[in-house]
Structure formats: C-alpha cells, structure tokens
XYZ file of C-alpha atoms in Angstrom:
503
model
C 50.357 42.625 -16.591
C 46.890 41.193 -17.037
C 45.853 37.689 -16.075
C 43.391 36.306 -18.618
C 40.630 33.779 -18.125
C 40.582 30.472 -20.009
C 37.988 31.896 -22.395
C 40.081 34.997 -23.034
C 43.117 32.816 -23.720
C 41.175 30.990 -26.431
C 40.051 34.342 -27.848
C 43.659 35.569 -27.893
C 44.671 32.454 -29.844
C 41.859 32.976 -32.334
C 42.626 36.673 -32.871
C 46.325 35.918 -33.352
C 45.498 33.334 -36.003
C 43.130 35.768 -37.729
C 45.467 38.777 -37.653
C 48.486 36.849 -38.910
C 46.577 34.817 -41.467
C 48.048 31.555 -40.260
C 46.576 28.128 -39.664
C 45.916 27.039 -36.093
C 48.499 24.282 -36.334
C 51.144 26.951 -37.036
C 50.380 28.622 -33.700
C 50.577 25.184 -32.089
C 53.994 24.693 -33.687
C 55.116 28.075 -32.315
C 53.919 27.211 -28.809
C 55.611 23.815 -28.827
C 58.868 25.359 -30.039
C 58.785 27.826 -27.148
C 58.120 24.979 -24.715
C 60.870 22.820 -26.205
C 63.345 25.681 -25.987
C 62.630 25.982 -22.277
C 62.990 22.216 -21.780
C 66.356 22.122 -23.564
C 67.715 24.718 -21.149
C 66.515 22.708 -18.156
C 67.161 19.077 -19.107
C 69.976 17.560 -21.155
C 69.477 14.645 -23.602
C 70.802 12.241 -20.967
C 67.297 12.396 -19.485
C 64.815 10.199 -21.359
C 61.590 12.076 -22.085
C 58.215 10.405 -21.566
C 55.372 12.399 -23.132
C 51.729 11.684 -22.260
C 49.224 13.244 -24.661
C 45.479 13.638 -24.407
C 43.170 13.824 -27.451
C 42.888 17.632 -27.670
C 45.123 20.544 -28.542
C 47.211 20.176 -25.388
C 47.977 16.693 -26.649
C 48.806 18.267 -30.001
C 51.373 20.458 -28.238
C 52.867 17.275 -26.812
C 53.074 15.667 -30.255
C 54.959 18.648 -31.685
C 57.277 18.618 -28.649
C 57.944 14.911 -29.243
C 58.983 15.597 -32.847
C 61.164 18.576 -31.933
C 62.873 16.828 -29.034
C 63.616 13.807 -31.218
C 65.274 16.169 -33.727
C 67.421 17.443 -30.853
C 68.556 13.879 -30.088
C 66.462 13.282 -26.973
C 65.285 9.733 -26.274
C 61.525 10.275 -26.612
C 58.800 7.842 -25.532
C 55.309 8.893 -26.605
C 52.031 7.720 -25.062
C 48.547 8.608 -26.320
C 45.846 8.370 -23.671
C 42.360 8.057 -25.137
C 39.199 6.424 -23.838
C 37.639 6.337 -27.288
C 36.811 10.000 -27.710
C 37.394 12.232 -30.722
C 40.776 13.819 -31.320
C 41.157 17.461 -32.369
C 42.060 18.406 -35.936
C 45.435 19.877 -34.945
C 46.190 16.775 -32.869
C 45.568 14.592 -35.912
C 47.734 16.780 -38.162
C 50.694 16.531 -35.809
C 50.168 12.828 -35.199
C 50.721 12.314 -38.937
C 53.891 14.463 -38.818
C 55.613 12.219 -36.279
C 58.835 10.581 -37.479
C 58.848 6.789 -37.643
C 61.499 6.729 -34.920
C 58.939 8.036 -32.401
C 56.109 5.492 -32.513
C 53.061 6.419 -30.388
C 51.992 3.890 -27.761
C 48.259 3.703 -27.185
C 46.969 3.836 -23.599
C 43.419 2.512 -23.609
C 43.391 0.924 -20.155
C 45.209 1.211 -16.863
C 47.211 -1.891 -17.709
C 48.846 -0.093 -20.663
C 50.579 2.498 -18.470
C 54.379 2.112 -18.645
C 57.085 1.890 -16.032
C 58.884 5.220 -15.771
C 62.662 5.338 -15.136
C 63.884 7.433 -12.220
C 65.882 9.731 -14.528
C 63.001 10.364 -16.909
C 61.481 13.757 -17.506
C 57.729 13.272 -17.843
C 55.799 15.774 -19.955
C 52.119 16.230 -19.133
C 50.185 17.112 -22.300
C 46.879 15.509 -21.384
C 44.552 18.514 -20.964
C 44.996 22.263 -21.253
C 42.918 25.320 -20.386
C 39.837 24.074 -22.246
C 38.942 21.560 -19.529
C 35.282 21.942 -18.489
C 34.674 18.918 -16.259
C 36.632 16.985 -13.627
C 39.063 14.355 -14.882
C 37.834 10.823 -14.159
C 38.071 7.331 -15.634
C 41.083 6.369 -17.756
C 42.498 9.894 -17.697
C 42.343 9.979 -13.900
C 44.110 6.598 -13.833
C 46.875 8.032 -16.013
C 47.231 11.135 -13.843
C 47.336 9.134 -10.628
C 49.948 6.845 -12.216
C 52.142 9.808 -13.153
C 51.796 11.348 -9.698
C 52.908 8.086 -8.126
C 55.720 7.043 -10.481
C 57.240 10.209 -11.953
C 60.194 11.864 -10.208
C 59.982 14.967 -12.393
C 56.892 16.136 -14.259
C 56.679 19.167 -16.541
C 53.196 20.369 -17.494
C 52.564 22.085 -20.818
C 50.602 25.321 -20.206
C 48.678 24.052 -17.149
C 48.743 20.857 -15.046
C 46.126 18.535 -16.469
C 42.925 18.489 -14.447
C 43.447 21.927 -12.878
C 40.865 24.594 -13.664
C 42.643 27.868 -14.334
C 40.156 30.448 -13.070
C 37.616 28.669 -10.872
C 37.538 26.010 -8.197
C 38.400 22.530 -9.461
C 35.826 19.908 -8.332
C 37.123 17.715 -5.535
C 36.449 14.476 -7.398
C 38.774 15.297 -10.314
C 42.357 14.043 -10.630
C 45.073 16.702 -11.081
C 48.675 16.305 -12.219
C 51.210 17.244 -9.550
C 53.802 18.994 -11.680
C 57.291 20.009 -10.613
C 57.341 22.658 -13.355
C 54.568 24.292 -15.360
C 55.530 26.065 -18.578
C 52.706 28.421 -19.515
C 52.197 30.296 -22.765
C 52.391 34.123 -22.882
C 50.799 34.847 -19.476
C 50.442 32.976 -16.181
C 47.067 31.624 -15.128
C 45.149 32.864 -12.087
C 45.435 29.402 -10.524
C 49.232 29.757 -10.336
C 48.996 32.527 -7.720
C 46.839 30.650 -5.217
C 48.397 28.724 -2.297
C 45.971 25.818 -2.647
C 47.538 24.891 -6.003
C 51.215 24.798 -5.010
C 51.339 20.988 -5.033
C 49.999 20.900 -8.613
C 51.750 23.824 -10.309
C 55.220 23.537 -8.778
C 57.474 26.257 -10.192
C 55.801 28.107 -13.035
C 57.558 29.628 -16.034
C 56.323 31.810 -18.897
C 57.332 31.505 -22.555
C 56.118 33.956 -25.181
C 54.354 32.668 -28.308
C 53.575 36.070 -29.828
C 49.864 36.322 -29.082
C 48.064 39.345 -30.511
C 49.334 42.541 -28.820
C 46.065 44.221 -29.771
C 43.997 41.603 -27.991
C 46.225 41.610 -24.909
C 46.041 45.416 -24.707
C 42.265 45.609 -25.091
C 41.216 42.600 -22.998
C 39.577 43.552 -19.712
C 40.558 41.828 -16.504
C 40.278 42.494 -12.780
C 43.330 40.325 -12.138
C 46.922 41.414 -12.742
C 50.446 40.498 -11.705
C 53.198 43.029 -11.178
C 56.469 42.968 -13.071
C 59.748 44.646 -12.211
C 59.459 46.887 -15.276
C 56.106 48.223 -14.103
C 57.400 48.772 -10.572
C 60.436 50.673 -11.800
C 58.127 53.167 -13.476
C 56.562 53.970 -10.103
C 59.806 54.834 -8.316
C 60.254 58.602 -7.972
C 63.792 59.988 -8.254
C 65.000 62.607 -5.787
C 65.590 66.152 -6.934
C 68.847 67.986 -6.305
C 67.396 70.589 -3.925
C 65.136 68.265 -1.918
C 65.474 68.134 1.868
C 63.993 66.173 4.754
C 60.884 68.342 4.758
C 60.054 67.429 1.166
C 60.001 63.676 1.742
C 57.208 63.480 4.254
C 56.757 63.143 7.988
C 55.427 59.739 9.054
C 53.892 58.763 12.377
C 54.056 55.184 13.632
C 51.733 54.149 16.471
C 53.400 50.909 17.483
C 54.582 48.752 20.351
C 53.356 47.451 23.648
C 54.723 45.718 26.718
C 56.826 42.789 25.464
C 56.473 43.907 21.819
C 58.616 47.010 21.525
C 60.629 45.071 18.952
C 57.702 45.409 16.533
C 57.999 49.185 16.803
C 61.762 49.005 16.233
C 61.338 46.925 13.071
C 58.594 49.137 11.635
C 60.606 52.286 12.420
C 63.832 51.007 10.868
C 62.003 49.900 7.734
C 60.223 53.238 7.495
C 63.501 55.133 7.664
C 65.147 52.843 5.119
C 62.258 53.520 2.715
C 63.064 57.168 2.172
C 60.833 59.071 4.579
C 62.165 62.540 5.478
C 61.071 62.541 9.118
C 59.723 59.837 11.409
C 57.989 60.110 14.750
C 57.175 56.994 16.759
C 54.611 57.026 19.528
C 55.007 54.025 21.788
C 54.272 53.114 25.413
C 56.651 54.820 27.829
C 58.267 51.476 28.672
C 59.823 51.435 25.210
C 61.424 54.880 25.389
C 65.008 53.823 26.121
C 64.890 50.916 23.657
C 63.614 53.013 20.767
C 65.915 55.947 21.429
C 68.860 53.577 21.382
C 67.795 51.249 18.564
C 66.425 53.907 16.184
C 68.301 57.160 16.879
C 67.149 58.710 13.587
C 63.499 58.692 14.746
C 61.794 61.114 17.095
C 59.937 59.486 19.974
C 56.700 60.422 21.703
C 56.278 58.355 24.882
C 52.629 57.554 25.537
C 51.187 58.593 28.893
C 50.456 54.916 29.504
C 53.575 52.969 30.456
C 52.557 49.622 28.917
C 50.000 50.349 26.185
C 49.114 52.978 23.629
C 46.277 55.083 24.977
C 46.215 58.472 23.234
C 47.028 60.412 20.075
C 49.577 63.191 19.592
C 48.125 66.650 20.129
C 49.244 67.918 16.726
C 48.456 64.847 14.646
C 47.632 66.720 11.452
C 51.256 67.812 11.026
C 52.042 64.304 9.790
C 51.624 63.081 6.205
C 50.773 59.438 6.921
C 50.157 57.187 9.904
C 51.026 53.537 10.379
C 49.348 51.728 13.255
C 49.208 48.223 14.643
C 52.515 46.381 15.098
C 52.770 45.182 18.698
C 50.016 47.443 20.102
C 47.880 44.710 21.687
C 44.109 44.810 22.078
C 43.632 46.603 25.396
C 40.472 48.689 25.878
C 42.437 51.957 26.072
C 44.155 51.129 22.791
C 40.829 50.353 21.130
C 39.485 53.721 22.308
C 42.564 55.457 20.882
C 42.048 53.708 17.548
C 38.419 54.826 17.481
C 39.516 58.427 18.067
C 42.004 58.145 15.224
C 39.414 56.845 12.749
C 36.851 59.437 13.805
C 39.074 62.519 13.722
C 42.020 62.114 11.376
C 41.891 62.765 7.642
C 45.397 61.388 7.062
C 46.078 58.207 5.061
C 46.420 55.180 7.333
C 48.351 51.923 7.101
C 46.580 49.482 9.427
C 48.269 46.251 10.485
C 48.370 43.523 13.130
C 46.422 44.242 16.332
C 44.851 47.356 14.815
C 43.236 45.002 12.299
C 42.106 42.695 15.090
C 40.551 45.613 16.988
C 38.624 46.780 13.927
C 37.571 43.202 13.185
C 36.002 42.988 16.646
C 33.898 46.137 16.232
C 31.285 47.005 13.614
C 31.398 50.558 14.965
C 35.087 50.886 14.056
C 34.435 49.474 10.588
C 31.787 52.123 9.966
C 34.275 54.823 10.973
C 36.828 53.809 8.337
C 37.544 56.830 6.108
C 36.946 56.273 2.389
C 40.001 55.855 0.152
C 42.364 56.627 3.028
C 43.172 53.157 4.379
C 45.591 50.341 3.530
C 45.000 47.110 5.463
C 47.854 44.574 5.610
C 46.435 41.341 7.096
C 47.896 37.878 7.043
C 45.321 35.132 6.259
C 44.121 34.655 9.864
C 43.712 38.408 10.369
C 41.804 38.505 7.090
C 39.420 35.847 8.390
C 38.753 37.946 11.499
C 38.285 41.164 9.556
C 36.288 39.832 6.593
C 35.229 36.179 6.948
C 36.385 32.605 6.510
C 36.470 31.187 2.990
C 35.903 27.719 1.608
C 38.644 28.114 -1.004
C 41.037 30.670 -2.472
C 38.704 31.760 -5.276
C 35.994 32.523 -2.760
C 38.492 34.453 -0.658
C 39.513 36.576 -3.638
C 35.897 37.569 -4.228
C 35.441 38.393 -0.532
C 38.637 40.463 -0.653
C 37.374 42.415 -3.662
C 33.953 42.968 -2.115
C 35.357 44.210 1.201
C 37.541 46.755 -0.566
C 34.621 47.905 -2.712
C 32.283 48.299 0.256
C 34.749 50.109 2.505
C 36.573 51.887 -0.326
C 39.945 50.789 0.998
C 43.093 49.061 -0.189
C 44.255 45.745 1.178
C 47.462 43.728 1.003
C 46.600 40.107 1.775
C 50.046 38.870 2.726
C 51.570 35.598 1.604
C 53.467 34.146 -1.332
C 52.241 36.299 -4.235
C 50.589 38.771 -1.844
C 47.260 39.950 -3.284
C 46.762 43.724 -3.445
C 43.113 44.767 -3.777
C 41.774 48.202 -4.713
C 38.425 49.981 -4.144
C 37.670 49.471 -7.854
C 37.726 45.694 -7.431
C 41.087 45.018 -9.084
C 43.595 42.565 -7.642
C 47.348 42.654 -8.269
C 49.564 39.682 -7.379
C 53.113 40.404 -6.268
C 55.959 38.461 -7.880
C 58.884 39.094 -5.522
C 59.726 37.430 -2.220
C 60.424 33.920 -0.953
C 59.603 31.460 1.808
C 62.405 32.763 4.029
C 60.202 35.771 4.754
C 57.714 33.555 6.597
C 59.090 34.651 9.950
C 57.974 36.948 12.752
C 58.424 40.666 12.177
C 58.401 40.815 8.384
C 54.858 42.171 8.505
C 56.040 44.999 10.774
C 58.719 45.755 8.186
C 56.060 46.028 5.465
C 54.042 48.447 7.605
C 57.081 50.696 7.907
C 57.768 50.582 4.161
C 54.183 51.404 3.182
C 53.879 54.228 5.713
C 57.087 55.794 4.412
C 55.946 55.657 0.792
C 52.532 57.150 1.516
C 54.157 59.939 3.573
C 56.361 60.755 0.572
C 53.359 61.394 -1.627
C 52.830 58.095 -3.382
C 49.159 57.278 -3.931
C 47.839 54.402 -1.837
C 47.784 52.158 -4.886
C 51.336 53.117 -5.865
C 52.516 52.594 -2.296
C 50.966 49.132 -2.174
C 52.431 47.981 -5.486
C 55.879 49.491 -4.952
C 56.084 48.734 -1.231
C 55.097 45.086 -1.454
C 57.462 44.504 -4.375
C 60.359 46.228 -2.576
C 59.628 44.215 0.562
C 59.831 40.973 -1.409
C 62.852 42.089 -3.418
C 64.736 42.907 -0.212
C 63.828 39.413 0.972
C 65.161 37.921 -2.264
C 68.423 39.815 -1.854
C 68.633 38.674 1.772
C 68.121 35.091 0.612
C 71.297 35.411 -1.434
C 73.180 36.374 1.711
C 71.669 34.307 4.532
C 69.440 31.779 2.745
C 65.791 31.069 3.452
C 65.997 29.039 6.650
C 68.065 31.489 8.714
C 66.416 34.687 7.457
C 64.946 37.106 10.009
C 63.009 40.343 9.587
C 66.078 42.506 10.248
C 67.755 40.893 7.223
C 64.967 42.267 5.034
C 65.508 45.784 6.416
C 69.257 45.538 5.894
C 68.714 44.741 2.219
C 66.217 47.517 1.511
C 68.975 49.891 0.292
C 70.074 47.265 -2.234
C 66.469 46.763 -3.303
C 66.053 50.457 -4.053
C 69.377 50.509 -5.899
C 68.374 47.431 -7.893
C 65.180 49.113 -9.105
C 66.954 52.391 -9.802
C 69.692 50.972 -12.018
C 68.025 47.996 -13.725
C-alpha cells in the first residue's frame, strides 16, 4: 500500500468530494463517524471525553466527534483553543450543529486550561496534516498541558504539531498521543522510531477516499500488508523434489560465534530451501553436524575463521554471508574473492557488512542487482553514514541503493526495505520481543532460502521480512516479549508459513 504525503492527502480529499458530488463537510462527517466508531470500541461511556479543538478542519473533526459521542451517551467536555485566528468554514458549520448539551468552552489563555480527571479520554483535534509551521504560543501551552495532565490521549488523524512527511522543527510542541487514529492510510511519520513517543499505537479507519486517486498517486513510500505478502508466496507442486527448491550456501560462524551459523542454518531450512550447505571454521564442525543434521557442512581450512570459498561455488543458487564471521584479514580477503568472482545473488549481513563498510575497494566490487544488505542501524551508519534524523536516513538509504544498485533491509520496528529504483517498503509485522541477539542471523537464513528458491530479491525481502516478523508475533503469543529468544522465532516459522497459506 502507498504512503501519501500531506499534499497528496489533501488532493485525495478534494478528488473524493469532486467525484461524489458532496460538500466538504459531508466528508468531514464521514471521517468523524469512522473515528467515533473506533473510539466506541476502545472506550466505554464510563470514561468522560475531553475534546480539544483547533480552529481548522482537524478541529472540525473534533466538533463532529463531540456531537456523535454525545448522541452515544458519552459525557463530553469540549474546549476550543484559539489565539484569535480565523476558523475554517467546515469548523464553523459543525460548531453551529452542536447540541446545547455540549457547550464549547473557549481557551484563549493558559489560565483557561481545565483540570483533567484521571479516567478521562482526551481527544486531540488541534491540528491535522495541514500544519506548515511549528506550534508555539497558546497552542503550545495547550499541548504541553495535555502532555502533562492527560493519562490517555487519542489523536485524530495525526498528533498535533507533528509534521507527517518531513522533519518537525525542534522548537515546536507536539502532542504525545497514546493512540493515533488516522484516516484511510498511515502517515510516513508513523513508521519512524523518532516519533514513537508522539504517535503511540496507530490505527487506520477507512473514510472511502477516491479509489482512482489512490491507484494513480505516485509515491516512493509503501507499507506491506498481509494480503500483498500472501500473493508472493509460491505453492509447491506435486512432483517437486529437493533439487527444485534451490541449494543455498551459508558462509557463517567464527570462534565463539558458531551459534550464529546454527541459527542462520536452522532458519534457512525452515524457510523451504531444498538443500543447504554451510561453510564454517573447522572448530564448528561437531557443533553444526549435531545441531543442524539436515545441512551439509564444509569445514574451512582455517580452524577459527573463514578463509576460503568452496571450489565449486557456482553450483549453489544463493549465498548468505556474515553472521558470526568476524573481521579477520583472511576473512576480508575471502569476501573480496567472493564479490570479484561470483555471479550468484548474495545476502550480506553482520560482519560482512562491517568488512565492506571498511573498504571502498569492496564497495566498488559489489555486483549490480545481486545483493541484499541487512544492517541494523549501527551497521548502516558504518556502511553508509550517520544521519541527523530519520528522514535524512531514509534519503541516504534510497541513495545508497540507487548508487550501488542493491537492496537493503534496514532492520528495526517497521524495517525499511529499499530497492535500486529508490522505493522504500515498511514492514508491518514483528514486535519488541525480537530485539534480542540472533534474530538478525535468523533473517539472513530466511532471505537466503527464499532467494535460492527462485524468488526475486525484492520478493525475498518483502516476504522474508514479513515472515520473520510474523514468526516473532506468533512466538510472542507463546513466550511473550520479554523472554523471547531467536530460536523461538525459528520454531514458529512453520506456523508463519501456514498462517499465510490458509488466511
């Protein structure tokens, strides 16, 4: 699904109004009804509702919500924050539609701000996506008051003060919402770690925006849905055999880190690959043969570190390299040989990323449209550069993938998947329990298996990252977030595949 800019969101509203021949306040009514429906399912009428409205259309949404919630027997307190500016036409229309039982209280100074009961649900309807300057003055006072005194804040469409598709100026106040209920599509800001304290949990409600506009709008930013991922999954044919599902090679492990090779190998096997060979330092031979009996093992000539490539490397369909390999000189030389000689697709992770980051020569040797990088944020900094904020990092991610014609999975909550064309896809599966050592090795195994089976690099990234997160979500249901380990993710991969196959 596409992620639209603030300008495109306004254009979608306008085209919907034009195509349906409705007035703008009717679309506002539709949006507020969708929001109110969500709120009813989350909060019962025993919670008093305090609604804070700004002078624009986001405030108009709040006015409609106040009327609808009153009709549903909620105890509604309504506050209009205005420093003397003009109100929008739709705001004024819905102000006049308020029932007498919901009198608006004017907030024209800091002293007018009310006490908020502990049980209250506060609705932020101060500013929406049209914000073009940082929030200061009376509006900042109101936001700071809400952040200090509200136990539960729900933002309509976007937390007030937060820019949706560019960096918010540091001097502006921003609502710290517990929930954000957005219309039709999520905003780019929702996927960035720097905004977690403002967005809270985000939810999407449909308001029937123009399907034509949504289909034709161009965007470099997308988020993946389960429905889209299911369409990527390839069913097995009746007469398939191990030779038809790919032969993967994992170059993994080092002294003290053979466990990384075990995790990557187990995940690779659980992701449908027909055959798996693992090359690891000789010291890991007994461990790997015992822990992963389904894999074939090539012991490296070096006892403690990877130092060479298999003689018949082109018999494989995909290669994963990096987990646990270390950064020894002999390993760096081996990596250089791999980049210079192999034409196979590569999944590059962990120390293999660090080795490439340390060498411009290795970067130049990267084959075009053959590589998937899987860095965590610190590895990304080493490989690409440091960033001042998340928006800057997204642009650096896109540029790196364009220059080197590679794919990259920037790992984290809502992992960002970048393509050589400059598109970025945000993943929507996974949870905080996966923030533990070894889960990255698991992802390397999954991606290598999918590429070996014939998935394109883009398909492998989208499907593999989603499966990885889905297995983590299923593991959360069994062991919770705090106690989760990487092996739990592997153990739930079969369920993840089944879930996608039958849903």
